[in-house]
Amino acid sequence: MTLMEPMRPVTPVGPDQLRPAQQPCPQCTCCTQELCERGRLDVAQCLGHTPSKFAPYVAGCPCSAETTRGTHAWRAVQIRTVKHATEHPLHESAELILRALAGGADAFADPAGQFRGLRARGYAREEEGARTITTLGRRYLAARDERRFTTPVQIEAVDSRKDTATVVVVGWSLTDGVTVLLRQLTYATGLAPEQLPGRFLEAKANCYAVDADDLVLTRIQVSPDLPAEWLSGSAV
């Protein structure tokens, strides 16, 4: 058990009652430190590591939320949003509404009821009658507008415990490593984690990104083997 007592005496079990006692998370009031460490490294978040009877207390924990930069849930939703924008984009009328919201408008014609879909996807919200775009909605628009390039990607290392891989995205930097979700690579390539280090892949990437965490790989595939003379350095 790694759940922290959210409010005494609502829940009779807290970290100080567990054996051994567990440290509360210093960043939130709903979980133990151990639970949040797990949740940050899982797309299922803290909720996925919590017994169902305690789920209401940890649902939406900020330490593992998809709105918190750097969590696995955040990385997963970035991939999903970019793939949506680049492979199966919104209907033109829905995108026009999203761009209007991005420009500060909250009143617009919506005869087809597209705003409901934008809200369901997490791209827009309505609070006290005010309609606004979300950070995820802005990421969608950025993906629609930014240039993406096919680039070699070399896998340097994998960490199965953290479900991450460190890769070099050649079109972005020849030296700086980039953290990506390991499961994204295994799913796209069909390779086991232990087969990945040293492999070259091809992927689409937003190579003008400033921050490594903002790089999103899509259309990942295994590159053909390099010619033997290239590897030996004998090519002219």
Short mmCIF file of N, CA, C and O in Angstrom, two decimals, residues 109-227:
data_model
loop_
_atom_site.label_atom_id
_atom_site.label_comp_id
_atom_site.label_asym_id
_atom_site.label_seq_id
_atom_site.Cartn_x
_atom_site.Cartn_y
_atom_site.Cartn_z
N ALA A 109 -19.57 31.47 -34.37
CA ALA A 109 -20.63 30.65 -34.95
C ALA A 109 -20.24 29.18 -34.84
O ALA A 109 -19.12 28.80 -35.16
N ASP A 110 -21.18 28.37 -34.38
CA ASP A 110 -20.90 26.94 -34.22
C ASP A 110 -22.15 26.12 -34.52
O ASP A 110 -22.67 25.40 -33.66
N PRO A 111 -22.64 26.23 -35.77
CA PRO A 111 -23.90 25.54 -36.10
C PRO A 111 -23.81 24.02 -36.00
O PRO A 111 -24.81 23.35 -35.77
N ALA A 112 -22.61 23.46 -36.17
CA ALA A 112 -22.46 22.01 -36.12
C ALA A 112 -22.13 21.50 -34.72
O ALA A 112 -21.92 20.30 -34.52
N GLY A 113 -22.04 22.39 -33.74
CA GLY A 113 -21.75 21.96 -32.38
C GLY A 113 -20.34 21.41 -32.20
O GLY A 113 -20.12 20.49 -31.42
N GLN A 114 -19.36 21.99 -32.91
CA GLN A 114 -17.98 21.48 -32.87
C GLN A 114 -17.31 21.73 -31.52
O GLN A 114 -16.39 21.00 -31.14
N PHE A 115 -17.75 22.74 -30.79
CA PHE A 115 -17.10 23.04 -29.53
C PHE A 115 -17.19 21.86 -28.56
O PHE A 115 -16.26 21.61 -27.80
N ARG A 116 -18.30 21.15 -28.60
CA ARG A 116 -18.44 19.99 -27.70
C ARG A 116 -17.34 18.97 -27.93
O ARG A 116 -16.79 18.39 -26.99
N GLY A 117 -17.00 18.74 -29.22
CA GLY A 117 -15.93 17.81 -29.53
C GLY A 117 -14.58 18.31 -29.08
O GLY A 117 -13.75 17.53 -28.59
N LEU A 118 -14.35 19.60 -29.23
CA LEU A 118 -13.08 20.18 -28.78
C LEU A 118 -12.93 20.05 -27.27
O LEU A 118 -11.85 19.75 -26.76
N ARG A 119 -14.02 20.24 -26.56
CA ARG A 119 -13.98 20.12 -25.11
C ARG A 119 -13.76 18.66 -24.69
O ARG A 119 -12.99 18.38 -23.77
N ALA A 120 -14.39 17.74 -25.40
CA ALA A 120 -14.22 16.32 -25.09
C ALA A 120 -12.79 15.86 -25.30
O ALA A 120 -12.28 15.00 -24.57
N ARG A 121 -12.11 16.42 -26.28
CA ARG A 121 -10.72 16.06 -26.56
C ARG A 121 -9.73 16.76 -25.63
O ARG A 121 -8.54 16.46 -25.64
N GLY A 122 -10.21 17.70 -24.83
CA GLY A 122 -9.32 18.43 -23.95
C GLY A 122 -8.64 19.61 -24.61
O GLY A 122 -7.71 20.19 -24.06
N TYR A 123 -9.13 20.00 -25.80
CA TYR A 123 -8.53 21.12 -26.52
C TYR A 123 -9.13 22.46 -26.10
O TYR A 123 -8.55 23.51 -26.37
N ALA A 124 -10.30 22.43 -25.50
CA ALA A 124 -10.98 23.66 -25.09
C ALA A 124 -11.75 23.37 -23.80
O ALA A 124 -12.00 22.22 -23.45
N ARG A 125 -12.12 24.44 -23.11
CA ARG A 125 -12.92 24.29 -21.89
C ARG A 125 -13.89 25.45 -21.78
O ARG A 125 -13.72 26.50 -22.41
N GLU A 126 -14.89 25.24 -20.93
CA GLU A 126 -15.86 26.28 -20.66
C GLU A 126 -16.05 26.37 -19.15
O GLU A 126 -16.40 25.38 -18.51
N GLU A 127 -15.79 27.53 -18.60
CA GLU A 127 -15.93 27.75 -17.16
C GLU A 127 -16.70 29.04 -16.94
O GLU A 127 -16.30 30.10 -17.42
N GLU A 128 -17.80 28.91 -16.22
CA GLU A 128 -18.67 30.06 -15.92
C GLU A 128 -19.05 30.81 -17.19
O GLU A 128 -19.07 32.04 -17.23
N GLY A 129 -19.33 30.04 -18.23
CA GLY A 129 -19.78 30.63 -19.48
C GLY A 129 -18.67 31.12 -20.40
O GLY A 129 -18.94 31.50 -21.55
N ALA A 130 -17.43 31.12 -19.92
CA ALA A 130 -16.30 31.58 -20.74
C ALA A 130 -15.65 30.40 -21.43
O ALA A 130 -15.30 29.41 -20.78
N ARG A 131 -15.46 30.49 -22.72
CA ARG A 131 -14.85 29.43 -23.51
C ARG A 131 -13.39 29.80 -23.84
O ARG A 131 -13.14 30.90 -24.33
N THR A 132 -12.47 28.90 -23.55
CA THR A 132 -11.05 29.17 -23.77
C THR A 132 -10.36 27.94 -24.34
O THR A 132 -10.84 26.81 -24.19
N ILE A 133 -9.23 28.16 -24.95
CA ILE A 133 -8.40 27.07 -25.45
C ILE A 133 -7.51 26.57 -24.31
O ILE A 133 -7.14 27.33 -23.41
N THR A 134 -7.19 25.29 -24.32
CA THR A 134 -6.30 24.71 -23.31
C THR A 134 -4.88 24.63 -23.84
O THR A 134 -4.62 24.86 -25.03
N THR A 135 -3.96 24.29 -22.96
CA THR A 135 -2.58 24.08 -23.38
C THR A 135 -2.50 22.97 -24.43
O THR A 135 -1.73 23.07 -25.39
N LEU A 136 -3.32 21.94 -24.27
CA LEU A 136 -3.33 20.84 -25.24
C LEU A 136 -3.87 21.31 -26.58
O LEU A 136 -3.39 20.89 -27.65
N GLY A 137 -4.86 22.19 -26.54
CA GLY A 137 -5.37 22.75 -27.79
C GLY A 137 -4.31 23.56 -28.53
O GLY A 137 -4.20 23.50 -29.76
N ARG A 138 -3.51 24.29 -27.77
CA ARG A 138 -2.42 25.05 -28.39
C ARG A 138 -1.36 24.12 -28.96
O ARG A 138 -0.76 24.40 -30.00
N ARG A 139 -1.14 22.98 -28.28
CA ARG A 139 -0.17 22.01 -28.82
C ARG A 139 -0.68 21.43 -30.13
O ARG A 139 0.11 21.19 -31.05
N TYR A 140 -1.98 21.19 -30.22
CA TYR A 140 -2.56 20.70 -31.47
C TYR A 140 -2.31 21.70 -32.60
O TYR A 140 -1.86 21.32 -33.68
N LEU A 141 -2.59 22.97 -32.34
CA LEU A 141 -2.39 23.98 -33.38
C LEU A 141 -0.92 24.11 -33.76
O LEU A 141 -0.58 24.30 -34.93
N ALA A 142 -0.03 24.02 -32.76
CA ALA A 142 1.40 24.09 -33.05
C ALA A 142 1.81 22.94 -33.97
O ALA A 142 2.60 23.12 -34.91
N ALA A 143 1.25 21.76 -33.71
CA ALA A 143 1.58 20.60 -34.54
C ALA A 143 1.04 20.76 -35.96
O ALA A 143 1.64 20.25 -36.92
N ARG A 144 -0.06 21.46 -36.10
CA ARG A 144 -0.61 21.72 -37.44
C ARG A 144 0.30 22.67 -38.21
O ARG A 144 0.40 22.59 -39.44
N ASP A 145 0.96 23.57 -37.51
CA ASP A 145 1.71 24.63 -38.17
C ASP A 145 3.21 24.37 -38.28
O ASP A 145 3.86 24.89 -39.19
N GLU A 146 3.77 23.57 -37.36
CA GLU A 146 5.22 23.40 -37.36
C GLU A 146 5.68 22.46 -38.47
O GLU A 146 4.94 21.59 -38.93
N ARG A 147 6.92 22.63 -38.90
CA ARG A 147 7.48 21.75 -39.93
C ARG A 147 8.01 20.48 -39.28
O ARG A 147 8.60 20.51 -38.21
N ARG A 148 7.76 19.37 -39.94
CA ARG A 148 8.23 18.07 -39.46
C ARG A 148 9.08 17.44 -40.56
O ARG A 148 8.79 17.59 -41.75
N PHE A 149 10.12 16.75 -40.15
CA PHE A 149 11.10 16.21 -41.09
C PHE A 149 11.32 14.73 -40.82
O PHE A 149 11.26 14.28 -39.68
N THR A 150 11.59 13.98 -41.87
CA THR A 150 12.03 12.60 -41.70
C THR A 150 13.50 12.62 -41.32
O THR A 150 14.33 13.24 -42.00
N THR A 151 13.85 11.97 -40.21
CA THR A 151 15.21 12.04 -39.70
C THR A 151 15.65 10.69 -39.15
O THR A 151 14.82 9.93 -38.63
N PRO A 152 16.94 10.37 -39.25
CA PRO A 152 17.44 9.18 -38.55
C PRO A 152 17.36 9.38 -37.04
O PRO A 152 17.51 10.50 -36.54
N VAL A 153 17.10 8.30 -36.34
CA VAL A 153 17.05 8.31 -34.87
C VAL A 153 17.87 7.12 -34.39
O VAL A 153 17.58 5.98 -34.75
N GLN A 154 18.90 7.38 -33.61
CA GLN A 154 19.71 6.29 -33.06
C GLN A 154 19.33 6.07 -31.59
O GLN A 154 19.27 7.00 -30.81
N ILE A 155 19.11 4.82 -31.24
CA ILE A 155 18.76 4.48 -29.86
C ILE A 155 20.05 4.23 -29.10
O ILE A 155 20.80 3.30 -29.40
N GLU A 156 20.29 5.05 -28.10
CA GLU A 156 21.50 4.93 -27.30
C GLU A 156 21.34 3.93 -26.15
O GLU A 156 22.24 3.14 -25.87
N ALA A 157 20.22 4.01 -25.45
CA ALA A 157 20.04 3.16 -24.27
C ALA A 157 18.56 3.04 -23.96
O ALA A 157 17.75 3.89 -24.36
N VAL A 158 18.21 1.97 -23.25
CA VAL A 158 16.84 1.80 -22.79
C VAL A 158 16.85 1.57 -21.27
O VAL A 158 17.82 1.05 -20.72
N ASP A 159 15.78 1.97 -20.63
CA ASP A 159 15.61 1.75 -19.20
C ASP A 159 14.23 1.12 -19.02
O ASP A 159 13.22 1.83 -18.97
N SER A 160 14.20 -0.21 -18.95
CA SER A 160 12.92 -0.90 -18.87
C SER A 160 12.18 -0.58 -17.58
O SER A 160 10.94 -0.56 -17.55
N ARG A 161 12.91 -0.32 -16.50
CA ARG A 161 12.25 -0.01 -15.24
C ARG A 161 11.47 1.30 -15.35
O ARG A 161 10.35 1.40 -14.84
N LYS A 162 12.05 2.28 -16.00
CA LYS A 162 11.38 3.57 -16.16
C LYS A 162 10.53 3.64 -17.42
O LYS A 162 9.83 4.63 -17.63
N ASP A 163 10.60 2.59 -18.27
CA ASP A 163 9.87 2.57 -19.53
C ASP A 163 10.26 3.76 -20.41
O ASP A 163 9.42 4.42 -21.02
N THR A 164 11.57 4.04 -20.47
CA THR A 164 12.07 5.13 -21.30
C THR A 164 13.25 4.65 -22.15
O THR A 164 13.86 3.63 -21.86
N ALA A 165 13.53 5.41 -23.18
CA ALA A 165 14.72 5.19 -23.99
C ALA A 165 15.38 6.53 -24.23
O ALA A 165 14.70 7.57 -24.29
N THR A 166 16.69 6.52 -24.35
CA THR A 166 17.43 7.72 -24.72
C THR A 166 17.85 7.57 -26.18
O THR A 166 18.47 6.57 -26.55
N VAL A 167 17.49 8.55 -27.00
CA VAL A 167 17.77 8.48 -28.43
C VAL A 167 18.44 9.77 -28.88
O VAL A 167 18.34 10.81 -28.22
N VAL A 168 19.14 9.67 -30.00
CA VAL A 168 19.68 10.85 -30.67
C VAL A 168 18.86 11.08 -31.92
O VAL A 168 18.82 10.22 -32.81
N VAL A 169 18.18 12.20 -31.97
CA VAL A 169 17.40 12.59 -33.14
C VAL A 169 18.32 13.42 -34.02
O VAL A 169 18.58 14.59 -33.75
N VAL A 170 18.84 12.80 -35.06
CA VAL A 170 19.92 13.39 -35.86
C VAL A 170 19.53 14.75 -36.43
O VAL A 170 20.35 15.67 -36.48
N GLY A 171 18.29 14.89 -36.85
CA GLY A 171 17.86 16.16 -37.43
C GLY A 171 17.73 17.28 -36.42
O GLY A 171 17.58 18.44 -36.80
N TRP A 172 17.80 16.94 -35.13
CA TRP A 172 17.72 17.96 -34.07
C TRP A 172 19.08 18.22 -33.44
O TRP A 172 19.46 19.38 -33.25
N SER A 173 19.82 17.18 -33.11
CA SER A 173 21.15 17.32 -32.54
C SER A 173 21.92 16.02 -32.77
O SER A 173 21.36 14.93 -32.62
N LEU A 174 23.20 16.14 -33.07
CA LEU A 174 24.03 14.96 -33.27
C LEU A 174 24.59 14.43 -31.96
O LEU A 174 25.19 13.35 -31.93
N THR A 175 24.42 15.19 -30.89
CA THR A 175 25.04 14.80 -29.62
C THR A 175 24.08 14.69 -28.44
O THR A 175 24.29 13.87 -27.56
N ASP A 176 23.06 15.52 -28.41
CA ASP A 176 22.19 15.58 -27.23
C ASP A 176 21.16 14.46 -27.23
O ASP A 176 20.45 14.25 -28.23
N GLY A 177 21.08 13.74 -26.12
CA GLY A 177 20.11 12.68 -26.00
C GLY A 177 18.71 13.22 -25.72
O GLY A 177 18.54 14.27 -25.12
N VAL A 178 17.73 12.47 -26.18
CA VAL A 178 16.32 12.83 -26.01
C VAL A 178 15.61 11.66 -25.34
O VAL A 178 15.80 10.51 -25.74
N THR A 179 14.82 11.94 -24.34
CA THR A 179 14.06 10.89 -23.65
C THR A 179 12.72 10.67 -24.35
O THR A 179 11.98 11.62 -24.61
N VAL A 180 12.43 9.41 -24.68
CA VAL A 180 11.15 9.05 -25.28
C VAL A 180 10.59 7.84 -24.53
O VAL A 180 11.31 7.15 -23.81
N LEU A 181 9.31 7.58 -24.72
CA LEU A 181 8.69 6.42 -24.09
C LEU A 181 9.17 5.15 -24.78
O LEU A 181 9.08 5.02 -26.00
N LEU A 182 9.64 4.22 -23.99
CA LEU A 182 10.13 2.95 -24.52
C LEU A 182 9.01 2.20 -25.23
O LEU A 182 9.21 1.61 -26.30
N ARG A 183 7.83 2.23 -24.67
CA ARG A 183 6.73 1.47 -25.27
C ARG A 183 6.36 2.00 -26.65
O ARG A 183 5.85 1.26 -27.48
N GLN A 184 6.60 3.30 -26.90
CA GLN A 184 6.35 3.83 -28.23
C GLN A 184 7.27 3.17 -29.25
O GLN A 184 6.85 2.83 -30.36
N LEU A 185 8.53 2.95 -28.87
CA LEU A 185 9.49 2.34 -29.79
C LEU A 185 9.22 0.86 -29.99
O LEU A 185 9.30 0.36 -31.12
N THR A 186 8.92 0.14 -28.91
CA THR A 186 8.67 -1.29 -29.06
C THR A 186 7.40 -1.53 -29.87
O THR A 186 7.34 -2.46 -30.68
N TYR A 187 6.39 -0.71 -29.67
CA TYR A 187 5.14 -0.87 -30.42
C TYR A 187 5.37 -0.58 -31.91
O TYR A 187 4.88 -1.30 -32.78
N ALA A 188 6.12 0.49 -32.20
CA ALA A 188 6.31 0.90 -33.59
C ALA A 188 7.22 -0.06 -34.36
O ALA A 188 7.04 -0.27 -35.56
N THR A 189 8.20 -0.64 -33.68
CA THR A 189 9.20 -1.47 -34.36
C THR A 189 8.94 -2.96 -34.24
O THR A 189 9.46 -3.74 -35.04
N GLY A 190 8.19 -3.36 -33.24
CA GLY A 190 7.99 -4.78 -32.98
C GLY A 190 9.19 -5.45 -32.34
O GLY A 190 9.24 -6.68 -32.22
N LEU A 191 10.17 -4.66 -31.91
CA LEU A 191 11.38 -5.20 -31.29
C LEU A 191 11.26 -5.20 -29.77
O LEU A 191 10.58 -4.35 -29.18
N ALA A 192 11.93 -6.15 -29.14
CA ALA A 192 11.99 -6.19 -27.68
C ALA A 192 12.95 -5.12 -27.18
O ALA A 192 13.86 -4.70 -27.92
N PRO A 193 12.79 -4.66 -25.96
CA PRO A 193 13.67 -3.60 -25.43
C PRO A 193 15.15 -3.93 -25.57
O PRO A 193 15.96 -3.04 -25.92
N GLU A 194 15.54 -5.17 -25.31
CA GLU A 194 16.95 -5.53 -25.38
C GLU A 194 17.50 -5.53 -26.80
O GLU A 194 18.72 -5.53 -27.01
N GLN A 195 16.62 -5.48 -27.80
CA GLN A 195 17.06 -5.44 -29.19
C GLN A 195 17.26 -4.01 -29.70
O GLN A 195 17.77 -3.82 -30.81
N LEU A 196 16.89 -3.04 -28.93
CA LEU A 196 16.86 -1.66 -29.42
C LEU A 196 18.19 -0.89 -29.34
O LEU A 196 18.52 -0.15 -30.27
N PRO A 197 18.98 -1.02 -28.26
CA PRO A 197 20.20 -0.20 -28.18
C PRO A 197 21.10 -0.38 -29.40
O PRO A 197 21.38 -1.50 -29.83
N GLY A 198 21.54 0.76 -29.95
CA GLY A 198 22.40 0.74 -31.13
C GLY A 198 21.65 0.76 -32.45
O GLY A 198 22.25 1.03 -33.49
N ARG A 199 20.36 0.51 -32.42
CA ARG A 199 19.56 0.49 -33.65
C ARG A 199 19.36 1.90 -34.21
O ARG A 199 19.29 2.88 -33.48
N PHE A 200 19.28 1.96 -35.52
CA PHE A 200 18.89 3.19 -36.21
C PHE A 200 17.44 3.06 -36.66
O PHE A 200 17.05 2.03 -37.22
N LEU A 201 16.67 4.10 -36.39
CA LEU A 201 15.29 4.17 -36.84
C LEU A 201 15.13 5.38 -37.75
O LEU A 201 16.02 6.23 -37.84
N GLU A 202 14.00 5.45 -38.41
CA GLU A 202 13.59 6.66 -39.10
C GLU A 202 12.29 7.12 -38.47
O GLU A 202 11.45 6.30 -38.08
N ALA A 203 12.12 8.43 -38.37
CA ALA A 203 10.89 8.96 -37.77
C ALA A 203 10.65 10.37 -38.29
O ALA A 203 11.57 11.04 -38.79
N LYS A 204 9.43 10.81 -38.16
CA LYS A 204 9.10 12.21 -38.38
C LYS A 204 9.28 12.94 -37.06
O LYS A 204 8.89 12.44 -36.00
N ALA A 205 9.86 14.13 -37.11
CA ALA A 205 10.09 14.89 -35.89
C ALA A 205 10.02 16.38 -36.17
O ALA A 205 10.32 16.84 -37.28
N ASN A 206 9.64 17.13 -35.17
CA ASN A 206 9.63 18.60 -35.23
C ASN A 206 11.03 19.10 -34.85
O ASN A 206 11.27 19.51 -33.72
N CYS A 207 11.91 19.07 -35.81
CA CYS A 207 13.34 19.30 -35.55
C CYS A 207 13.68 20.74 -35.20
O CYS A 207 14.83 21.02 -34.83
N TYR A 208 12.73 21.65 -35.29
CA TYR A 208 12.98 23.02 -34.87
C TYR A 208 12.63 23.25 -33.40
O TYR A 208 12.71 24.38 -32.90
N ALA A 209 12.23 22.20 -32.69
CA ALA A 209 11.89 22.33 -31.28
C ALA A 209 13.10 22.86 -30.50
O ALA A 209 14.24 22.47 -30.77
N VAL A 210 12.85 23.72 -29.53
CA VAL A 210 13.92 24.28 -28.72
C VAL A 210 14.30 23.33 -27.59
O VAL A 210 15.47 23.10 -27.32
N ASP A 211 13.31 22.78 -26.93
CA ASP A 211 13.52 21.90 -25.78
C ASP A 211 13.40 20.44 -26.21
O ASP A 211 12.50 20.08 -26.98
N ALA A 212 14.29 19.60 -25.70
CA ALA A 212 14.26 18.18 -26.06
C ALA A 212 12.93 17.54 -25.72
O ALA A 212 12.44 16.66 -26.44
N ASP A 213 12.31 17.94 -24.61
CA ASP A 213 11.04 17.35 -24.22
C ASP A 213 9.91 17.68 -25.18
O ASP A 213 8.87 17.02 -25.17
N ASP A 214 10.10 18.71 -26.01
CA ASP A 214 9.07 19.09 -26.97
C ASP A 214 9.20 18.34 -28.30
O ASP A 214 8.35 18.50 -29.17
N LEU A 215 10.24 17.56 -28.45
CA LEU A 215 10.37 16.72 -29.64
C LEU A 215 9.37 15.58 -29.57
O LEU A 215 9.29 14.89 -28.56
N VAL A 216 8.61 15.40 -30.62
CA VAL A 216 7.63 14.31 -30.68
C VAL A 216 7.89 13.50 -31.95
O VAL A 216 7.86 14.04 -33.05
N LEU A 217 8.16 12.22 -31.76
CA LEU A 217 8.43 11.33 -32.88
C LEU A 217 7.14 10.65 -33.33
O LEU A 217 6.36 10.18 -32.51
N THR A 218 6.94 10.60 -34.63
CA THR A 218 5.82 9.86 -35.21
C THR A 218 6.34 9.11 -36.43
O THR A 218 7.48 9.32 -36.87
N ARG A 219 5.52 8.24 -36.99
CA ARG A 219 5.89 7.47 -38.19
C ARG A 219 7.22 6.76 -38.01
O ARG A 219 8.09 6.75 -38.89
N ILE A 220 7.39 6.14 -36.86
CA ILE A 220 8.65 5.46 -36.53
C ILE A 220 8.74 4.13 -37.27
O ILE A 220 7.79 3.36 -37.31
N GLN A 221 9.91 3.86 -37.84
CA GLN A 221 10.15 2.56 -38.47
C GLN A 221 11.64 2.24 -38.37
O GLN A 221 12.48 3.12 -38.22
N VAL A 222 11.95 0.96 -38.46
CA VAL A 222 13.34 0.52 -38.41
C VAL A 222 14.02 0.87 -39.73
O VAL A 222 13.48 0.62 -40.80
N SER A 223 15.21 1.48 -39.63
CA SER A 223 15.97 1.82 -40.84
C SER A 223 16.60 0.57 -41.43
O SER A 223 16.93 -0.37 -40.71
N PRO A 224 16.77 0.55 -42.75
CA PRO A 224 17.53 -0.55 -43.35
C PRO A 224 18.95 -0.56 -42.79
O PRO A 224 19.47 0.47 -42.36
N ASP A 225 19.57 -1.73 -42.75
CA ASP A 225 20.94 -1.82 -42.28
C ASP A 225 21.86 -0.98 -43.16
O ASP A 225 21.71 -0.93 -44.39
N LEU A 226 22.82 -0.31 -42.52
CA LEU A 226 23.80 0.47 -43.26
C LEU A 226 24.74 -0.47 -44.02
O LEU A 226 25.02 -1.57 -43.55
N PRO A 227 25.22 -0.04 -45.19
CA PRO A 227 26.18 -0.86 -45.92
C PRO A 227 27.41 -1.19 -45.07
O PRO A 227 27.87 -0.37 -44.28
#
